[in-house]
Each structure stands twice: as structure tokens, then as C-alpha cells.
JSON list of C-alpha atoms in Angstrom, two decimals:
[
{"chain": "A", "resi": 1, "resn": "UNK", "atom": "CA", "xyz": [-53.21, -115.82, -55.98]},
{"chain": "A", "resi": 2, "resn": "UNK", "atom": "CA", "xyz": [-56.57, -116.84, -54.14]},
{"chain": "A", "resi": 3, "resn": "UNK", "atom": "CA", "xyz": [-59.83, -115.69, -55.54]},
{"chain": "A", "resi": 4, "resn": "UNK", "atom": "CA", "xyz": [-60.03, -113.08, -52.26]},
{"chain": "A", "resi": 5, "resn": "UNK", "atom": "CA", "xyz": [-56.60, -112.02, -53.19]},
{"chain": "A", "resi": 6, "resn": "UNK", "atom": "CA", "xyz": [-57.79, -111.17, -57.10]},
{"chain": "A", "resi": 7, "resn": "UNK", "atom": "CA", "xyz": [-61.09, -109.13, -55.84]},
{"chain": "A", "resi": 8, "resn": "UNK", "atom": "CA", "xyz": [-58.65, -107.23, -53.79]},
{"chain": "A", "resi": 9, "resn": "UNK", "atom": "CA", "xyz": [-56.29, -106.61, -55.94]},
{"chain": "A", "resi": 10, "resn": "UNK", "atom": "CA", "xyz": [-58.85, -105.61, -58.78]},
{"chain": "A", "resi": 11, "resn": "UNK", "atom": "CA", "xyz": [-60.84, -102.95, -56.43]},
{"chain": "A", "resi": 12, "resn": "UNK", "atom": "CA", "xyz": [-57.72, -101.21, -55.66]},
{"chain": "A", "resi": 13, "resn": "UNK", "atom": "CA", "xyz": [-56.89, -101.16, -59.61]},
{"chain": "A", "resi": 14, "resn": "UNK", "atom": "CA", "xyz": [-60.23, -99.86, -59.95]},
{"chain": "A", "resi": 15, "resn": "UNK", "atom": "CA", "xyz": [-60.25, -96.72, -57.08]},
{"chain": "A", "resi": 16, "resn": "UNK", "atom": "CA", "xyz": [-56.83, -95.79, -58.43]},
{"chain": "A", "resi": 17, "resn": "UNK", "atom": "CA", "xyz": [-58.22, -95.92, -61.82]},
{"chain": "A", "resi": 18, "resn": "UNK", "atom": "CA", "xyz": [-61.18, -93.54, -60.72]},
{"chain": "A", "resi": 19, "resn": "UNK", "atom": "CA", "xyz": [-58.79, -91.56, -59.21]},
{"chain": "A", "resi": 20, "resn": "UNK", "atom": "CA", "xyz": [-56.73, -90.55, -62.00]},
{"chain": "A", "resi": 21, "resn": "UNK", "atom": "CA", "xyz": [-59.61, -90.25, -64.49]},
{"chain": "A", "resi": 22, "resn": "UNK", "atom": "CA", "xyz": [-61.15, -88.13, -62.19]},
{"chain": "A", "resi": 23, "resn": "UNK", "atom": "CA", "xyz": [-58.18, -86.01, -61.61]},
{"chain": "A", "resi": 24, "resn": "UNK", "atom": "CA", "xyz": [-58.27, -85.82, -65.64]},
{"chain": "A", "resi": 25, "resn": "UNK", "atom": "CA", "xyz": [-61.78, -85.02, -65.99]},
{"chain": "A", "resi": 26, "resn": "UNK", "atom": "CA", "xyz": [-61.53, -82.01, -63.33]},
{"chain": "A", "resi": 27, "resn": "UNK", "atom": "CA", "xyz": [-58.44, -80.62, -65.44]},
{"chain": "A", "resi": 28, "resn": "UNK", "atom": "CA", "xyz": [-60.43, -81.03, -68.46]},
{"chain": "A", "resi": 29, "resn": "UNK", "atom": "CA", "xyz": [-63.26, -78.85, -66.88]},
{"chain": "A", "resi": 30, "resn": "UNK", "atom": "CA", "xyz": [-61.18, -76.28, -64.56]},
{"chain": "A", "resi": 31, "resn": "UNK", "atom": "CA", "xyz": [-57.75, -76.00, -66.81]},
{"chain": "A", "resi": 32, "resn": "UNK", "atom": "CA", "xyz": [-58.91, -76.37, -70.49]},
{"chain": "A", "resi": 33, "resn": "UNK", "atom": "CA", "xyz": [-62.21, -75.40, -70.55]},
{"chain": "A", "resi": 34, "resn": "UNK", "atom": "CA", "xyz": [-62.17, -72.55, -68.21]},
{"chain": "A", "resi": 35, "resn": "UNK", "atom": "CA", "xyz": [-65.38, -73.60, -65.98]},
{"chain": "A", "resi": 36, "resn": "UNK", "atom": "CA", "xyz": [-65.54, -72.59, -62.19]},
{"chain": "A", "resi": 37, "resn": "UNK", "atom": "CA", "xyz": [-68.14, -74.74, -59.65]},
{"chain": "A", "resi": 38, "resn": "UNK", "atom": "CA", "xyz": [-71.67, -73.97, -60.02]},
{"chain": "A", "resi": 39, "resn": "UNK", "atom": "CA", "xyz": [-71.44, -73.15, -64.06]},
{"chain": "A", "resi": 40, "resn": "UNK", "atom": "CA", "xyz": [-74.12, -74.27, -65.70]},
{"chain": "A", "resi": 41, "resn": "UNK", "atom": "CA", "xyz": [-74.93, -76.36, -69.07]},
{"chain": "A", "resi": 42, "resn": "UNK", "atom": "CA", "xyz": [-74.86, -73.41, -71.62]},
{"chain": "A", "resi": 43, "resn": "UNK", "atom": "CA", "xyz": [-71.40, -72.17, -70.35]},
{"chain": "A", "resi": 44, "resn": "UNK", "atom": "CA", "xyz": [-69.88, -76.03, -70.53]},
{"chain": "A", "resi": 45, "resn": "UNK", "atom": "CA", "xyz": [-71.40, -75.91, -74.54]},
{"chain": "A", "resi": 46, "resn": "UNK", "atom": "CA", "xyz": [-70.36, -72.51, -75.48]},
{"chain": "A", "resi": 47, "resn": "UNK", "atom": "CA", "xyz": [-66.83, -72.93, -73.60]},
{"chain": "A", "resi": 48, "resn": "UNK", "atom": "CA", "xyz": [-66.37, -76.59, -75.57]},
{"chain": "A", "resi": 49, "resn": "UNK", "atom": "CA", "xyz": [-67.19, -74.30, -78.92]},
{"chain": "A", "resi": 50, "resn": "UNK", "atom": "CA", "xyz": [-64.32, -72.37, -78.01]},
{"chain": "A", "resi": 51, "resn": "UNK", "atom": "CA", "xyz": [-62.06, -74.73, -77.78]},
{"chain": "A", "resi": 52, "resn": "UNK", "atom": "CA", "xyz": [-63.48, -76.83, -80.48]},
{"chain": "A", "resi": 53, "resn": "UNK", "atom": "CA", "xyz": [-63.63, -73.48, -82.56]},
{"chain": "A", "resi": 54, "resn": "UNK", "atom": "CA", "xyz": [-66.91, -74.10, -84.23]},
{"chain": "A", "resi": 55, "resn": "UNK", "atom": "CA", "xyz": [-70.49, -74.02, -83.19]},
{"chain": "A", "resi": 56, "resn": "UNK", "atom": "CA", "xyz": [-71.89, -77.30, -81.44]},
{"chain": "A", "resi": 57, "resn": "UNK", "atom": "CA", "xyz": [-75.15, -77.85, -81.63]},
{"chain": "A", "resi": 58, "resn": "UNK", "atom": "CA", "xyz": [-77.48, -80.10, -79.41]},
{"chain": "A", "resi": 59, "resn": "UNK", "atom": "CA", "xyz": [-80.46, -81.95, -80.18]},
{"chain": "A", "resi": 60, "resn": "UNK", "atom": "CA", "xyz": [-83.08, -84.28, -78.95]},
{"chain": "A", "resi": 61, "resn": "UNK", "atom": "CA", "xyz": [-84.01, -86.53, -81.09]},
{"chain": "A", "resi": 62, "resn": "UNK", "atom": "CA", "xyz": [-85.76, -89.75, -81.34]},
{"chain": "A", "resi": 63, "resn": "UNK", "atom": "CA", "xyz": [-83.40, -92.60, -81.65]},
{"chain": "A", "resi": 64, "resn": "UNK", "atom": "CA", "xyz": [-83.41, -96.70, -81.24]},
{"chain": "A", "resi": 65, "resn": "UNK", "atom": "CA", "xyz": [-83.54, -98.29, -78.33]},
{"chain": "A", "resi": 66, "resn": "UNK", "atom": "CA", "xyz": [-80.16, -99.41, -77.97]},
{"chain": "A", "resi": 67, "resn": "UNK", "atom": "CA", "xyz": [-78.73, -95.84, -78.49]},
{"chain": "A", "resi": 68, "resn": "UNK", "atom": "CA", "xyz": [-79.05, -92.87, -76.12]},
{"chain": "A", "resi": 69, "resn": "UNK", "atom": "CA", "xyz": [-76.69, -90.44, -78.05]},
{"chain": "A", "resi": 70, "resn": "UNK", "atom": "CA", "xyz": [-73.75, -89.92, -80.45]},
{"chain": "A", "resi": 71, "resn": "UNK", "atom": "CA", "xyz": [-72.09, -86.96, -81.91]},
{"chain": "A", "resi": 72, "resn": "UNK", "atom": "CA", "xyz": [-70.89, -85.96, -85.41]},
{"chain": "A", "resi": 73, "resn": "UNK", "atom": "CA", "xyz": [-67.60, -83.78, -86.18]},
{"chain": "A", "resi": 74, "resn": "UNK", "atom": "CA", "xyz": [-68.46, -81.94, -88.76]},
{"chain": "A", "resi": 75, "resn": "UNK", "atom": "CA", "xyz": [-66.40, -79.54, -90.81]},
{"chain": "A", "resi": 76, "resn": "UNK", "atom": "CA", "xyz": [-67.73, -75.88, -89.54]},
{"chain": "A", "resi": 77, "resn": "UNK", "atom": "CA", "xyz": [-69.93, -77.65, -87.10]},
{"chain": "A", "resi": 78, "resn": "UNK", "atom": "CA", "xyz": [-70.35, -80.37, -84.13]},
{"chain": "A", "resi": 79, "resn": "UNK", "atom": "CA", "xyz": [-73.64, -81.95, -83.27]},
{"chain": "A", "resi": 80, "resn": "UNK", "atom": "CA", "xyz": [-74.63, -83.86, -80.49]},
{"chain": "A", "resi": 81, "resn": "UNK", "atom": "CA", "xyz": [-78.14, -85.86, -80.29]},
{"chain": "A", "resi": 82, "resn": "UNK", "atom": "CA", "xyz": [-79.71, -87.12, -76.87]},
{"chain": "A", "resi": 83, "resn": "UNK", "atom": "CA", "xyz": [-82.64, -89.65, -77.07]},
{"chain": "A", "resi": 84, "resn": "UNK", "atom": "CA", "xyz": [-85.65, -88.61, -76.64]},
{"chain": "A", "resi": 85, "resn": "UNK", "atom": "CA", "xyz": [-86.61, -91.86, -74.72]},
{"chain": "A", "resi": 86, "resn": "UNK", "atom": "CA", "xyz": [-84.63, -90.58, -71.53]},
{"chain": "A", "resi": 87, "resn": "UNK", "atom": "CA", "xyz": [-84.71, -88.58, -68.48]},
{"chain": "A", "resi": 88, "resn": "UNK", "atom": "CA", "xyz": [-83.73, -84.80, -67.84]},
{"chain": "A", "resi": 89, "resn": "UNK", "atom": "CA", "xyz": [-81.07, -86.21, -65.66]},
{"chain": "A", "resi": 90, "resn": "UNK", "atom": "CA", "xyz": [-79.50, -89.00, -67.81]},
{"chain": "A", "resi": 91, "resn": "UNK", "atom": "CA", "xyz": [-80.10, -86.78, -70.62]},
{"chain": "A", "resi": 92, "resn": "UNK", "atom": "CA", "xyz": [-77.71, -84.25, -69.40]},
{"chain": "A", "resi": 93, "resn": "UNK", "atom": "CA", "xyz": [-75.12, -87.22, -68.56]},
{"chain": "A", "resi": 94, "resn": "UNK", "atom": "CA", "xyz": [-75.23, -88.44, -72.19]},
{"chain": "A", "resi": 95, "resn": "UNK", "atom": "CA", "xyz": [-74.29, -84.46, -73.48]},
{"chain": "A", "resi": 96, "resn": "UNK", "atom": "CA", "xyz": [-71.65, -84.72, -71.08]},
{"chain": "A", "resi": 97, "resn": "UNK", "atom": "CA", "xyz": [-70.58, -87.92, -72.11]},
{"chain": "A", "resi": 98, "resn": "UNK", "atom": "CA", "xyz": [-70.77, -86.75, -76.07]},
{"chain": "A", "resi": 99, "resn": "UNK", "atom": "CA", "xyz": [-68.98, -83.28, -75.15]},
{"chain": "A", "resi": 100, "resn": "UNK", "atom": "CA", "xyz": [-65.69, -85.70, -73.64]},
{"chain": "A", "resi": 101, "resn": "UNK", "atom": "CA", "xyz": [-65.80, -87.54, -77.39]},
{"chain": "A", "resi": 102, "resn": "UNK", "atom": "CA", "xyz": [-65.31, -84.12, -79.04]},
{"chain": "A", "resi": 103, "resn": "UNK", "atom": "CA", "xyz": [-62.97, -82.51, -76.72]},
{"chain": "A", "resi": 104, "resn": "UNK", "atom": "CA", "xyz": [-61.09, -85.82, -76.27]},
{"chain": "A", "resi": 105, "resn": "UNK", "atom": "CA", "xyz": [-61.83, -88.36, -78.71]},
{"chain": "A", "resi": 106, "resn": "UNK", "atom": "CA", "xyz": [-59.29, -90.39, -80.93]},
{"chain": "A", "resi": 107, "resn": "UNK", "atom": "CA", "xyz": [-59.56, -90.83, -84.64]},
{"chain": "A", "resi": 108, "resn": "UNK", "atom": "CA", "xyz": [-61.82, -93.62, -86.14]},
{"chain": "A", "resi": 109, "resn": "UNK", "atom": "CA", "xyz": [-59.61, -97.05, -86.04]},
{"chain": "A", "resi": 110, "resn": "UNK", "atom": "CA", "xyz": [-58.76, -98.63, -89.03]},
{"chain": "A", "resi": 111, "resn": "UNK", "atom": "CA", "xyz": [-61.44, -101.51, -90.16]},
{"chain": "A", "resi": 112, "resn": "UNK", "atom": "CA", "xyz": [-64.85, -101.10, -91.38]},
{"chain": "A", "resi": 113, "resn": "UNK", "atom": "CA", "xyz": [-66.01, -98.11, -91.78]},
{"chain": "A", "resi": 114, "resn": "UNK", "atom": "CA", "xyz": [-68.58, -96.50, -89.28]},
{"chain": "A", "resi": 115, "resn": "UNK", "atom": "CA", "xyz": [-72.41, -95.86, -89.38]},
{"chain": "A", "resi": 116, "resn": "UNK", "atom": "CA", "xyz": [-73.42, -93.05, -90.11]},
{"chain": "A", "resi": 117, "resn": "UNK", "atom": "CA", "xyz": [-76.23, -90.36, -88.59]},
{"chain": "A", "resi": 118, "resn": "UNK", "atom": "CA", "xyz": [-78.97, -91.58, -91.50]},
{"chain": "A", "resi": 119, "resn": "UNK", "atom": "CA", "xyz": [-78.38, -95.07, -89.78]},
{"chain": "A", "resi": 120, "resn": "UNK", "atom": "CA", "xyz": [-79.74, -93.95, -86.95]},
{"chain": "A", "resi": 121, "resn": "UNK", "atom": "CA", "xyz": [-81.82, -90.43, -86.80]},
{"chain": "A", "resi": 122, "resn": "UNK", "atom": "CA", "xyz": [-85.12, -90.20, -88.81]},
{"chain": "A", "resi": 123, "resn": "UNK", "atom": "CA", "xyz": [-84.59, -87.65, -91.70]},
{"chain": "A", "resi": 124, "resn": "UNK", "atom": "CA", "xyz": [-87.64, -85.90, -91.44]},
{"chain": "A", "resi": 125, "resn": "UNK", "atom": "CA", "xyz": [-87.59, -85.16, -87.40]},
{"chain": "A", "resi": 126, "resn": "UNK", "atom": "CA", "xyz": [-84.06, -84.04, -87.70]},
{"chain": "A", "resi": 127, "resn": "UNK", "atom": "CA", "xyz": [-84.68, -81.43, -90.56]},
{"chain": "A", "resi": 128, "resn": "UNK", "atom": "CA", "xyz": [-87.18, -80.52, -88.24]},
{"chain": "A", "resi": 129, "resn": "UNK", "atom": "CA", "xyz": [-85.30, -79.91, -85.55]},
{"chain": "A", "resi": 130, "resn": "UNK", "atom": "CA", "xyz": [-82.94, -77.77, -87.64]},
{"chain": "A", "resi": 131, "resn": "UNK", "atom": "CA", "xyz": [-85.30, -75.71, -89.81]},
{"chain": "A", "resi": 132, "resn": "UNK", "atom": "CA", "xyz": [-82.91, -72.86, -89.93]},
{"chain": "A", "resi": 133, "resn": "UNK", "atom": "CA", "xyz": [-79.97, -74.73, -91.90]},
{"chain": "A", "resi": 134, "resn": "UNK", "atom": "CA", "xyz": [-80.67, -75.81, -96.18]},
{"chain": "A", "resi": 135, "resn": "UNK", "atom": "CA", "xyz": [-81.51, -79.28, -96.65]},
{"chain": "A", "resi": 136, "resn": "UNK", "atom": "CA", "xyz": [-77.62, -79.41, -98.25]},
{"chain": "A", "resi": 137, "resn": "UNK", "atom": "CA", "xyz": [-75.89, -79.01, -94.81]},
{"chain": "A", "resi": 138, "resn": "UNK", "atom": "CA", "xyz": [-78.86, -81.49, -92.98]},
{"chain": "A", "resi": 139, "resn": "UNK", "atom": "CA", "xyz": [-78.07, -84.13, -95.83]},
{"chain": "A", "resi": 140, "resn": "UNK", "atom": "CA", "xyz": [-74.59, -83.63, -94.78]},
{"chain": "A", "resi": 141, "resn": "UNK", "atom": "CA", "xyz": [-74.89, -84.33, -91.22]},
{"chain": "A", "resi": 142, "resn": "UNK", "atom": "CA", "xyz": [-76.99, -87.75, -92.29]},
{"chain": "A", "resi": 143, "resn": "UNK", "atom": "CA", "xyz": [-73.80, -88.52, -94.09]},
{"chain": "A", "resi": 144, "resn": "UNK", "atom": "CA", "xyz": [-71.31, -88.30, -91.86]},
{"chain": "A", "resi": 145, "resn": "UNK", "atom": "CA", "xyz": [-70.11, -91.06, -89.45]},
{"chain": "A", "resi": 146, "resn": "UNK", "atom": "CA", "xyz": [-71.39, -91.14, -86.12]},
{"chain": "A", "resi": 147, "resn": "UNK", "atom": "CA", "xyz": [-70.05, -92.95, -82.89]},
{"chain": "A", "resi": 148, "resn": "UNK", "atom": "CA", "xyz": [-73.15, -94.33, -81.17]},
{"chain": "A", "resi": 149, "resn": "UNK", "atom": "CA", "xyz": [-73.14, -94.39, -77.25]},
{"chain": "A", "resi": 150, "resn": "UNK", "atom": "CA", "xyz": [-74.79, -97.55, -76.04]},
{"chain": "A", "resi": 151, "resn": "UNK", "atom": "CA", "xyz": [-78.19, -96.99, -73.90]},
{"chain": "A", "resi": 152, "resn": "UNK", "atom": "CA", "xyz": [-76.84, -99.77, -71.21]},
{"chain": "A", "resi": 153, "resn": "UNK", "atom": "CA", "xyz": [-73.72, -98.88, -69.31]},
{"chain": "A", "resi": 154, "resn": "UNK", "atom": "CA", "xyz": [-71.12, -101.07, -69.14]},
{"chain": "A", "resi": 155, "resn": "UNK", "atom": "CA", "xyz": [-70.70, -103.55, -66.02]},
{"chain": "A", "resi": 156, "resn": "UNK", "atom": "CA", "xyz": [-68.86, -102.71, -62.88]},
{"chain": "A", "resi": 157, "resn": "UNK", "atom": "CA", "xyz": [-65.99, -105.01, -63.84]},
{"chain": "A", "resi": 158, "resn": "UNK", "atom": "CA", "xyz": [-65.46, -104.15, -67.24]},
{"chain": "A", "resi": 159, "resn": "UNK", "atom": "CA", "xyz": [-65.44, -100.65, -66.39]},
{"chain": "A", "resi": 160, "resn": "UNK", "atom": "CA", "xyz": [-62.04, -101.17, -64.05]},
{"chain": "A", "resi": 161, "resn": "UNK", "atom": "CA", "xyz": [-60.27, -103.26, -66.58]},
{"chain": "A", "resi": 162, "resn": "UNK", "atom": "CA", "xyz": [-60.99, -101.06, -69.16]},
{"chain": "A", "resi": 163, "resn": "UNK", "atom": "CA", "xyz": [-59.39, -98.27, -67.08]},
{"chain": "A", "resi": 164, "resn": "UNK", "atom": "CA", "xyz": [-56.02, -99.79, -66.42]},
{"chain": "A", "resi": 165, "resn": "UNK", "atom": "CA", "xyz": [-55.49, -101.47, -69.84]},
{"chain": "A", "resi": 166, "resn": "UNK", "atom": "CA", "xyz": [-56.63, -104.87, -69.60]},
{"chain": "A", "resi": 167, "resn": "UNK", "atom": "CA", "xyz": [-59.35, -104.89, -71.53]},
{"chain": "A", "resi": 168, "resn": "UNK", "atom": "CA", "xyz": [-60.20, -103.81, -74.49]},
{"chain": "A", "resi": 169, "resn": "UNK", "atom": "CA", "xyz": [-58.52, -101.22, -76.31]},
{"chain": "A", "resi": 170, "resn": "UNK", "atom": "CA", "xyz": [-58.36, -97.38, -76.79]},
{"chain": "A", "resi": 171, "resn": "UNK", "atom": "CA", "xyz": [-61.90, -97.21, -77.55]},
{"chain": "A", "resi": 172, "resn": "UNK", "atom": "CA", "xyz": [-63.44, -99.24, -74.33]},
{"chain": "A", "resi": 173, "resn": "UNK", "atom": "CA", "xyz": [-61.14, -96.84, -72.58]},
{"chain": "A", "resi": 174, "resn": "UNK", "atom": "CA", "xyz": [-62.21, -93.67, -74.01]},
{"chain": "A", "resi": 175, "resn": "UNK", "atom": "CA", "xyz": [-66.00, -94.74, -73.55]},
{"chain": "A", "resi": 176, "resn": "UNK", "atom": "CA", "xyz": [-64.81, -95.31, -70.00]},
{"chain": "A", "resi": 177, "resn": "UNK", "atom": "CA", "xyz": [-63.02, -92.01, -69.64]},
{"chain": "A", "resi": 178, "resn": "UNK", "atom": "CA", "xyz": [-66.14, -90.31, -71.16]},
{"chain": "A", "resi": 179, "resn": "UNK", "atom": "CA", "xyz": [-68.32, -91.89, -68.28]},
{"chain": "A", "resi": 180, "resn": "UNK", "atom": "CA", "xyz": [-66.26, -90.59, -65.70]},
{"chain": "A", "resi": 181, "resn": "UNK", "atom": "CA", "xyz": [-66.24, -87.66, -66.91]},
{"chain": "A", "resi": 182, "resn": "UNK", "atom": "CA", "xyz": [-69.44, -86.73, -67.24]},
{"chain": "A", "resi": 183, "resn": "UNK", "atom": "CA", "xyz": [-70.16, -87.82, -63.58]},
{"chain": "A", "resi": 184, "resn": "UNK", "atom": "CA", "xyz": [-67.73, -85.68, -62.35]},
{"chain": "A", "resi": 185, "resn": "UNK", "atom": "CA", "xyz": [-69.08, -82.78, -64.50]},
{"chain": "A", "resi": 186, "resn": "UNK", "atom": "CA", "xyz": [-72.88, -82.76, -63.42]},
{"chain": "A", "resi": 187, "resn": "UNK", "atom": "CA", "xyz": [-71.22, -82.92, -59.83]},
{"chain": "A", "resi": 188, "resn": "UNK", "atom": "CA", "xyz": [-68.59, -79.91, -60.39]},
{"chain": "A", "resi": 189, "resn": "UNK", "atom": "CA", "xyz": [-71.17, -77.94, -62.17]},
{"chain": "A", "resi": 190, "resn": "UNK", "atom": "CA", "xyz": [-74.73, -76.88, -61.83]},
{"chain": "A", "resi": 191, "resn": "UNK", "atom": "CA", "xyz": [-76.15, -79.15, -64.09]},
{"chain": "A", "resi": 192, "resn": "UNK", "atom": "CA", "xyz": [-77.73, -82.00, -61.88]},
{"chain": "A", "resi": 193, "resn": "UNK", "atom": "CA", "xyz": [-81.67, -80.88, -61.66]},
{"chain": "A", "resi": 194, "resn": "UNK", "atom": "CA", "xyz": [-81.56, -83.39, -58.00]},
{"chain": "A", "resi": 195, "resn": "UNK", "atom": "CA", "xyz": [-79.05, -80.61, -56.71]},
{"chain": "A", "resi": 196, "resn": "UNK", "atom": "CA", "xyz": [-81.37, -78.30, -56.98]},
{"chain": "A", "resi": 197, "resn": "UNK", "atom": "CA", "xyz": [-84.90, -77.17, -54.87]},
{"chain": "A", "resi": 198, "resn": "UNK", "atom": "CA", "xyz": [-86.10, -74.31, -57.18]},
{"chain": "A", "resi": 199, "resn": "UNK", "atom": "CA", "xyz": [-87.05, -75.16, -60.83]},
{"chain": "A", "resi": 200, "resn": "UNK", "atom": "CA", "xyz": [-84.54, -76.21, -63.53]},
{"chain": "A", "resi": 201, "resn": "UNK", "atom": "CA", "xyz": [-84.84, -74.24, -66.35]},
{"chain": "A", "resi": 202, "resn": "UNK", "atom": "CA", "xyz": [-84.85, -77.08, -69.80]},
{"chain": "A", "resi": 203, "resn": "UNK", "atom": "CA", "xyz": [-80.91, -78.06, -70.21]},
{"chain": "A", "resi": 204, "resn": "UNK", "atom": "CA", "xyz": [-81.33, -78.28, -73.44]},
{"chain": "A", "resi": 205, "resn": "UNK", "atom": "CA", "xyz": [-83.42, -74.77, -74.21]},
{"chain": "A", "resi": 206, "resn": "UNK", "atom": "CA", "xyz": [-79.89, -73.18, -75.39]},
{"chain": "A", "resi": 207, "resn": "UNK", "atom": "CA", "xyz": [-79.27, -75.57, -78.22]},
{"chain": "A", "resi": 208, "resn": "UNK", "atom": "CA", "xyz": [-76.92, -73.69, -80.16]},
{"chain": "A", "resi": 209, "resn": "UNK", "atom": "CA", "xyz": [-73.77, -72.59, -79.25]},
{"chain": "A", "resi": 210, "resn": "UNK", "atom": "CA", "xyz": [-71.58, -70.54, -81.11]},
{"chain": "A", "resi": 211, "resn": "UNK", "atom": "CA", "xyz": [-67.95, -70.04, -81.04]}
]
């Protein structure tokens, strides 16, 4: 096969890929979650609570420079963190991104074992960001394992293998998935402050979302 031949080949993989994650993400949104066009950001949290069947919780908090987000499963409760060293926009595409992981993420594969929130969130500013819950339940969110989502996305290329199984495993395609479907969801929804020519009230104002 000649080198024209393989770039073919590999942006057709790659539309068809899009395609069906796409398809997927829209289900997701329309199907499980319940969410109609023009919804906006608290809706998407409190309708992922439902299904979830626990409170999620979103933060901003500061976090290294290599990380723009992760979430943590907890027992009674999820919670999501956004950098702090980001824009409104890309902000609101890491929640979405985060929100996929809990609705559709896969168990932790076997080998060593994760980081966890402590490794990565400053003690102090996240008690402060959750003065309402006992220092027991904050020490247990610093304890649990956390999934960090890088702060660079992943090339073009590695994106389309990753979608049609030939590269990487489950986990490069989950991060993929994830990524596609929070682009489709700040297009489907209201969430996109560039969509919009009257002010956006702060996405992340409604932190809290219970079931």
C-alpha cells in the first residue's frame, strides 16, 4: 500500500470513527440522560446525579500544570475538579469530559495502583472549597484514587487509532470517547459561552448537584 494509499485509508477510519462516537455521545445525552438542545450546565450535572444516584459535586481548584481535571467516585458522592489555570470555555469541556468518565468509565486496570486526589489537590484550598462537609469526608476524598486528565490533548493521529482499536487499549479509547463527547455536548447544549451574545452566567456557580 503506498504512503497516499495509508493517509487515505486512515482519514476514512478516522470520520467513521467520529461518526459512531458521536452517534454514542448524542444517545448518551438525548436517551440516557434525558437532555433536550439548548439545556444548560446545571441540568447536564443534576441529570448525571440521577443517573449516577448520588450528588456530584464540581470544583475549581488549583492543580499542576500537566493536569486540567480528574474526578473521584466516591461512595455517597462524585467530585469533579477543573483547573483553575484555564478558560471558561475549556473549563466547561474538561466537566464534560470528567462527567463521560463517571457515566461511562471502566474499572481501574489491574497494575499499580492509582494516584490519588492528595497527589494532586492542595489540602488546605480544597477544604476550603468545601467548608460545609467535616474534615472526615474531605480527608476521604484526598484518599481516594483519582484518574487525572492530561492538560495537552492528544495528537490528531493518535486520536483515530485510538478510536478503531489500534492503539492503545481500553483506556486511550475511553479518554478518546470522553473527548468526543464533550465536544458534542457544549454543541448540543447551551453550554458554549462563544454561542452566546448576552452574558453567561459562571458555569460553575451551581456546584452542587443533588440527586
Amino acid at each position: 500500500m503506498s504512503a497516499a494509499s495509508a493517509r487515505i485509508r486512515g482519514a476514512v477510519h478516522k470520520r467513521r470513527a467520529w461518526a459512531r462516537a458521536r452517534r454514542r455521545a448524542v444517545r448518551i445525552l438525548h436517551d440516557d440522560l434525558g437532555l433536550l438542545p439548548g439545556q444548560r450546565l446545571p441540568d447536564l450535572v443534576n441529570a448525571v446525579a440521577r443517573v449516577r444516584r448520588r450528588p456530584v459535586t464540581v470544583l475549581r481548584v488549583a492543580l499542576p500544570p500537566h493536569v486540567s481535571g480528574f474526578c473521584v467516585r466516591g461512595e455517597c458522592e462524585d467530585t469533579i475538579v477543573v483547573t483553575t489555570n484555564t478558560s471558561e470555555r475549556q473549563g466547561l469541556h474538561v466537566l464534560l469530559h470528567e462527567l463521560y468518565h463517571l457515566l461511562c468509565g471502566a474499572p481501574p486496570a489491574p497494575g499499580p495502583a492509582p494516584g490519588t486526589v492528595a497527589a494532586l489537590v492542595d489540602p488546605g484550598a480544597l477544604s476550603a472549597q468545601l467548608p460545609s462537609l467535616p474534615p472526615t469526608v474531605v480527608a476521604e476524598v484526598l484518599a481516594r484514587p483519582a484518574r487525572p486528565r492530561a492538560a495537552a490533548a492528544a495528537p490528531a493521529a493518535t486520536v483515530g487509532r485510538a478510536a478503531y482499536g489500534e492503539y492503545g487499549g481500553d483506556g486511550e479509547h475511553e479518554e478518546w470517547a470522553a473527548e468526543v463527547f464533550a465536544t458534542v455536548g457544549l454543541l448540543m447544549l447551551s453550554l458554549d459561552p462563544a454561542r452566546h451574545t448576552d452574558p453567561v452566567p459562571c458555569p460553575f456557580a451551581h456546584r452542587r448537584a443533588a440527586v
